[in-house]
Amino acid sequence: ILLAYDAGHFSALVPCEPLPTDGARVPLEDQAGNPMPIRFNVDPGQEFRWEIEPDQKTINNLLPDEYQRSSMLAAYLDLERVECLSHSQPPEELRRSLDALS
């Protein structure tokens, strides 16, 4: 089960069809290769002042960099790099995984 957040709601992504024998895959990047957003991945700590709107520098200091983001994902998910040769057509194993989850 993968928990997704969209339009203000959490949703569990569960397979509707039998999974491919090699398991399911969920893309972590969009078609342009940009990382998909991860919501609620920062705990600002007890000292954070919620009543004050933070400035951009404070926000940037709280957000994880690419290495921290990858490490966090690897702590919770089994990551596998799947190369897409065409942006219009995903690899067959990714397409089958996404079909099972939709």
Short mmCIF file of N, CA and C in Angstrom, two decimals:
data_model
loop_
_atom_site.label_atom_id
_atom_site.label_comp_id
_atom_site.label_asym_id
_atom_site.label_seq_id
_atom_site.Cartn_x
_atom_site.Cartn_y
_atom_site.Cartn_z
N ILE A 1 0.85 -1.17 0.00
CA ILE A 1 0.00 0.00 0.00
C ILE A 1 0.89 1.23 0.00
N LEU A 2 0.55 2.18 -0.83
CA LEU A 2 1.25 3.45 -0.89
C LEU A 2 0.26 4.54 -0.55
N LEU A 3 0.62 5.43 0.37
CA LEU A 3 -0.26 6.51 0.76
C LEU A 3 0.03 7.73 -0.11
N ALA A 4 -1.00 8.24 -0.76
CA ALA A 4 -0.86 9.41 -1.63
C ALA A 4 -1.67 10.56 -1.05
N TYR A 5 -1.28 11.77 -1.40
CA TYR A 5 -1.99 12.97 -0.96
C TYR A 5 -2.27 13.83 -2.18
N ASP A 6 -3.54 14.12 -2.42
CA ASP A 6 -3.91 14.93 -3.58
C ASP A 6 -5.18 15.69 -3.27
N ALA A 7 -5.23 16.94 -3.67
CA ALA A 7 -6.41 17.78 -3.51
C ALA A 7 -6.92 17.80 -2.06
N GLY A 8 -5.98 17.83 -1.11
CA GLY A 8 -6.36 17.93 0.30
C GLY A 8 -6.82 16.64 0.94
N HIS A 9 -6.60 15.51 0.28
CA HIS A 9 -7.04 14.23 0.83
C HIS A 9 -5.94 13.18 0.73
N PHE A 10 -5.87 12.34 1.76
CA PHE A 10 -4.98 11.18 1.70
C PHE A 10 -5.74 10.03 1.06
N SER A 11 -5.07 9.26 0.24
CA SER A 11 -5.67 8.09 -0.40
C SER A 11 -4.65 6.96 -0.40
N ALA A 12 -5.13 5.76 -0.14
CA ALA A 12 -4.26 4.58 -0.23
C ALA A 12 -4.29 4.08 -1.66
N LEU A 13 -3.12 3.90 -2.24
CA LEU A 13 -3.02 3.31 -3.57
C LEU A 13 -2.84 1.81 -3.39
N VAL A 14 -3.86 1.06 -3.73
CA VAL A 14 -3.79 -0.39 -3.61
C VAL A 14 -4.07 -1.00 -4.97
N PRO A 15 -3.46 -2.14 -5.28
CA PRO A 15 -3.67 -2.77 -6.59
C PRO A 15 -5.11 -3.22 -6.78
N CYS A 16 -5.66 -2.93 -7.95
CA CYS A 16 -6.99 -3.41 -8.33
C CYS A 16 -6.89 -4.66 -9.18
N GLU A 17 -5.74 -4.87 -9.77
CA GLU A 17 -5.49 -6.05 -10.60
C GLU A 17 -4.33 -6.80 -9.98
N PRO A 18 -4.15 -8.06 -10.36
CA PRO A 18 -2.97 -8.78 -9.85
C PRO A 18 -1.69 -8.04 -10.25
N LEU A 19 -0.76 -7.97 -9.30
CA LEU A 19 0.51 -7.30 -9.57
C LEU A 19 1.34 -8.11 -10.54
N PRO A 20 2.18 -7.46 -11.33
CA PRO A 20 3.13 -8.20 -12.15
C PRO A 20 4.02 -9.06 -11.24
N THR A 21 4.54 -10.13 -11.76
CA THR A 21 5.34 -11.04 -10.94
C THR A 21 6.57 -10.36 -10.35
N ASP A 22 7.06 -9.32 -10.99
CA ASP A 22 8.24 -8.62 -10.47
C ASP A 22 7.86 -7.44 -9.56
N GLY A 23 6.59 -7.32 -9.16
CA GLY A 23 6.16 -6.29 -8.22
C GLY A 23 5.69 -5.02 -8.90
N ALA A 24 5.24 -4.09 -8.08
CA ALA A 24 4.72 -2.81 -8.58
C ALA A 24 5.78 -1.73 -8.47
N ARG A 25 5.69 -0.76 -9.35
CA ARG A 25 6.59 0.38 -9.34
C ARG A 25 5.76 1.66 -9.44
N VAL A 26 6.18 2.67 -8.72
CA VAL A 26 5.52 3.96 -8.74
C VAL A 26 6.57 5.01 -9.11
N PRO A 27 6.32 5.84 -10.11
CA PRO A 27 7.32 6.84 -10.50
C PRO A 27 7.51 7.89 -9.41
N LEU A 28 8.76 8.29 -9.21
CA LEU A 28 9.09 9.34 -8.25
C LEU A 28 9.50 10.63 -8.96
N GLU A 29 9.50 10.60 -10.30
CA GLU A 29 9.84 11.77 -11.11
C GLU A 29 8.76 11.95 -12.16
N ASP A 30 8.57 13.19 -12.59
CA ASP A 30 7.62 13.44 -13.67
C ASP A 30 8.29 13.17 -15.02
N GLN A 31 7.58 13.43 -16.11
CA GLN A 31 8.11 13.12 -17.44
C GLN A 31 9.36 13.92 -17.78
N ALA A 32 9.51 15.09 -17.16
CA ALA A 32 10.69 15.92 -17.43
C ALA A 32 11.87 15.55 -16.53
N GLY A 33 11.68 14.56 -15.64
CA GLY A 33 12.76 14.15 -14.75
C GLY A 33 12.82 14.93 -13.45
N ASN A 34 11.82 15.77 -13.20
CA ASN A 34 11.77 16.53 -11.95
C ASN A 34 11.17 15.66 -10.85
N PRO A 35 11.70 15.76 -9.63
CA PRO A 35 11.15 14.94 -8.55
C PRO A 35 9.70 15.31 -8.25
N MET A 36 8.88 14.29 -8.02
CA MET A 36 7.50 14.53 -7.61
C MET A 36 7.54 15.07 -6.18
N PRO A 37 6.60 15.93 -5.82
CA PRO A 37 6.63 16.50 -4.47
C PRO A 37 6.33 15.45 -3.40
N ILE A 38 6.96 15.62 -2.26
CA ILE A 38 6.68 14.79 -1.10
C ILE A 38 6.08 15.72 -0.05
N ARG A 39 4.85 15.49 0.30
CA ARG A 39 4.16 16.35 1.26
C ARG A 39 4.42 15.87 2.69
N PHE A 40 4.46 16.80 3.60
CA PHE A 40 4.57 16.51 5.03
C PHE A 40 5.83 15.73 5.37
N ASN A 41 6.95 16.05 4.73
CA ASN A 41 8.19 15.33 4.98
C ASN A 41 9.14 16.10 5.88
N VAL A 42 8.67 17.18 6.49
CA VAL A 42 9.52 18.01 7.34
C VAL A 42 8.87 18.18 8.71
N ASP A 43 9.64 17.95 9.76
CA ASP A 43 9.21 18.27 11.12
C ASP A 43 10.08 19.45 11.56
N PRO A 44 9.51 20.65 11.66
CA PRO A 44 10.34 21.81 11.98
C PRO A 44 10.86 21.82 13.41
N GLY A 45 10.36 20.95 14.26
CA GLY A 45 10.86 20.87 15.64
C GLY A 45 10.05 21.69 16.62
N GLN A 46 10.34 21.49 17.89
CA GLN A 46 9.57 22.13 18.96
C GLN A 46 9.78 23.64 19.02
N GLU A 47 10.92 24.11 18.55
CA GLU A 47 11.23 25.54 18.64
C GLU A 47 10.57 26.36 17.53
N PHE A 48 9.92 25.69 16.56
CA PHE A 48 9.31 26.41 15.44
C PHE A 48 8.14 27.24 15.93
N ARG A 49 8.06 28.49 15.50
CA ARG A 49 6.99 29.40 15.92
C ARG A 49 5.90 29.39 14.86
N TRP A 50 4.85 28.63 15.10
CA TRP A 50 3.78 28.45 14.13
C TRP A 50 2.98 29.73 13.89
N GLU A 51 2.96 30.62 14.86
CA GLU A 51 2.15 31.84 14.73
C GLU A 51 2.82 32.89 13.84
N ILE A 52 4.09 32.67 13.49
CA ILE A 52 4.83 33.61 12.65
C ILE A 52 5.05 33.00 11.27
N GLU A 53 4.68 33.74 10.23
CA GLU A 53 4.89 33.27 8.85
C GLU A 53 6.40 33.26 8.58
N PRO A 54 6.97 32.09 8.24
CA PRO A 54 8.42 32.04 8.02
C PRO A 54 8.82 32.71 6.71
N ASP A 55 10.04 33.26 6.68
CA ASP A 55 10.54 33.83 5.44
C ASP A 55 11.11 32.71 4.56
N GLN A 56 11.44 33.03 3.33
CA GLN A 56 11.89 32.02 2.36
C GLN A 56 13.18 31.35 2.82
N LYS A 57 14.08 32.09 3.46
CA LYS A 57 15.34 31.51 3.94
C LYS A 57 15.07 30.43 4.99
N THR A 58 14.14 30.69 5.90
CA THR A 58 13.77 29.70 6.92
C THR A 58 13.17 28.47 6.27
N ILE A 59 12.30 28.67 5.30
CA ILE A 59 11.67 27.55 4.60
C ILE A 59 12.74 26.72 3.89
N ASN A 60 13.65 27.38 3.18
CA ASN A 60 14.71 26.66 2.46
C ASN A 60 15.60 25.87 3.41
N ASN A 61 15.85 26.39 4.61
CA ASN A 61 16.67 25.68 5.59
C ASN A 61 15.96 24.44 6.13
N LEU A 62 14.64 24.46 6.15
CA LEU A 62 13.87 23.31 6.65
C LEU A 62 13.73 22.21 5.61
N LEU A 63 13.64 22.60 4.34
CA LEU A 63 13.40 21.61 3.29
C LEU A 63 14.64 20.75 3.06
N PRO A 64 14.44 19.45 2.83
CA PRO A 64 15.59 18.57 2.60
C PRO A 64 16.22 18.84 1.24
N ASP A 65 17.55 18.67 1.16
CA ASP A 65 18.22 18.77 -0.13
C ASP A 65 18.03 17.43 -0.86
N GLU A 66 18.57 17.33 -2.07
CA GLU A 66 18.35 16.12 -2.89
C GLU A 66 18.89 14.87 -2.21
N TYR A 67 20.04 14.97 -1.56
CA TYR A 67 20.62 13.81 -0.87
C TYR A 67 19.72 13.38 0.29
N GLN A 68 19.26 14.33 1.10
CA GLN A 68 18.38 14.01 2.23
C GLN A 68 17.06 13.42 1.73
N ARG A 69 16.54 13.96 0.63
CA ARG A 69 15.29 13.46 0.06
C ARG A 69 15.46 12.01 -0.39
N SER A 70 16.54 11.72 -1.09
CA SER A 70 16.81 10.35 -1.55
C SER A 70 17.00 9.40 -0.38
N SER A 71 17.71 9.85 0.65
CA SER A 71 17.93 9.01 1.83
C SER A 71 16.62 8.71 2.54
N MET A 72 15.74 9.71 2.64
CA MET A 72 14.45 9.49 3.29
C MET A 72 13.61 8.49 2.49
N LEU A 73 13.57 8.65 1.18
CA LEU A 73 12.82 7.70 0.35
C LEU A 73 13.38 6.29 0.48
N ALA A 74 14.70 6.16 0.49
CA ALA A 74 15.34 4.85 0.59
C ALA A 74 15.08 4.20 1.94
N ALA A 75 14.84 5.00 2.97
CA ALA A 75 14.55 4.45 4.30
C ALA A 75 13.17 3.79 4.34
N TYR A 76 12.25 4.23 3.49
CA TYR A 76 10.88 3.72 3.52
C TYR A 76 10.51 2.86 2.31
N LEU A 77 11.23 3.02 1.21
CA LEU A 77 10.88 2.32 -0.03
C LEU A 77 12.07 1.56 -0.58
N ASP A 78 11.80 0.51 -1.33
CA ASP A 78 12.84 -0.17 -2.10
C ASP A 78 12.94 0.57 -3.43
N LEU A 79 14.00 1.33 -3.59
CA LEU A 79 14.16 2.16 -4.79
C LEU A 79 14.85 1.39 -5.90
N GLU A 80 14.38 1.62 -7.11
CA GLU A 80 14.96 0.98 -8.29
C GLU A 80 14.93 1.99 -9.43
N ARG A 81 16.03 2.15 -10.10
CA ARG A 81 16.08 3.09 -11.23
C ARG A 81 15.57 2.38 -12.48
N VAL A 82 14.55 2.96 -13.11
CA VAL A 82 13.99 2.43 -14.36
C VAL A 82 14.18 3.52 -15.41
N GLU A 83 14.98 3.23 -16.41
CA GLU A 83 15.24 4.20 -17.46
C GLU A 83 14.09 4.23 -18.46
N CYS A 84 13.63 5.42 -18.78
CA CYS A 84 12.61 5.61 -19.81
C CYS A 84 13.31 6.11 -21.06
N LEU A 85 13.22 5.34 -22.12
CA LEU A 85 13.85 5.74 -23.37
C LEU A 85 13.00 6.75 -24.13
N SER A 86 11.71 6.75 -23.86
CA SER A 86 10.79 7.66 -24.52
C SER A 86 9.90 8.31 -23.48
N HIS A 87 9.75 9.62 -23.56
CA HIS A 87 8.88 10.31 -22.60
C HIS A 87 7.41 10.03 -22.88
N SER A 88 7.08 9.64 -24.09
CA SER A 88 5.68 9.41 -24.42
C SER A 88 5.23 8.00 -24.07
N GLN A 89 6.14 7.06 -23.96
CA GLN A 89 5.78 5.67 -23.69
C GLN A 89 6.68 5.12 -22.58
N PRO A 90 6.13 4.87 -21.37
CA PRO A 90 6.95 4.32 -20.30
C PRO A 90 7.34 2.88 -20.58
N PRO A 91 8.41 2.39 -19.93
CA PRO A 91 8.80 0.99 -20.11
C PRO A 91 7.65 0.05 -19.75
N GLU A 92 7.62 -1.11 -20.36
CA GLU A 92 6.53 -2.06 -20.18
C GLU A 92 6.32 -2.42 -18.71
N GLU A 93 7.41 -2.66 -17.95
CA GLU A 93 7.22 -3.07 -16.55
C GLU A 93 6.62 -1.94 -15.72
N LEU A 94 6.95 -0.69 -16.02
CA LEU A 94 6.36 0.44 -15.31
C LEU A 94 4.90 0.59 -15.70
N ARG A 95 4.58 0.44 -16.97
CA ARG A 95 3.19 0.54 -17.42
C ARG A 95 2.32 -0.50 -16.75
N ARG A 96 2.82 -1.76 -16.65
CA ARG A 96 2.04 -2.83 -15.99
C ARG A 96 1.84 -2.52 -14.51
N SER A 97 2.86 -1.98 -13.86
CA SER A 97 2.73 -1.63 -12.44
C SER A 97 1.70 -0.53 -12.23
N LEU A 98 1.75 0.49 -13.07
CA LEU A 98 0.80 1.59 -12.94
C LEU A 98 -0.61 1.13 -13.27
N ASP A 99 -0.76 0.24 -14.25
CA ASP A 99 -2.08 -0.30 -14.58
C ASP A 99 -2.67 -1.05 -13.39
N ALA A 100 -1.84 -1.78 -12.66
CA ALA A 100 -2.32 -2.55 -11.51
C ALA A 100 -2.78 -1.63 -10.39
N LEU A 101 -2.17 -0.46 -10.27
CA LEU A 101 -2.52 0.48 -9.20
C LEU A 101 -3.68 1.40 -9.57
N SER A 102 -4.06 1.43 -10.84
CA SER A 102 -5.13 2.36 -11.24
C SER A 102 -6.48 1.67 -11.27
#
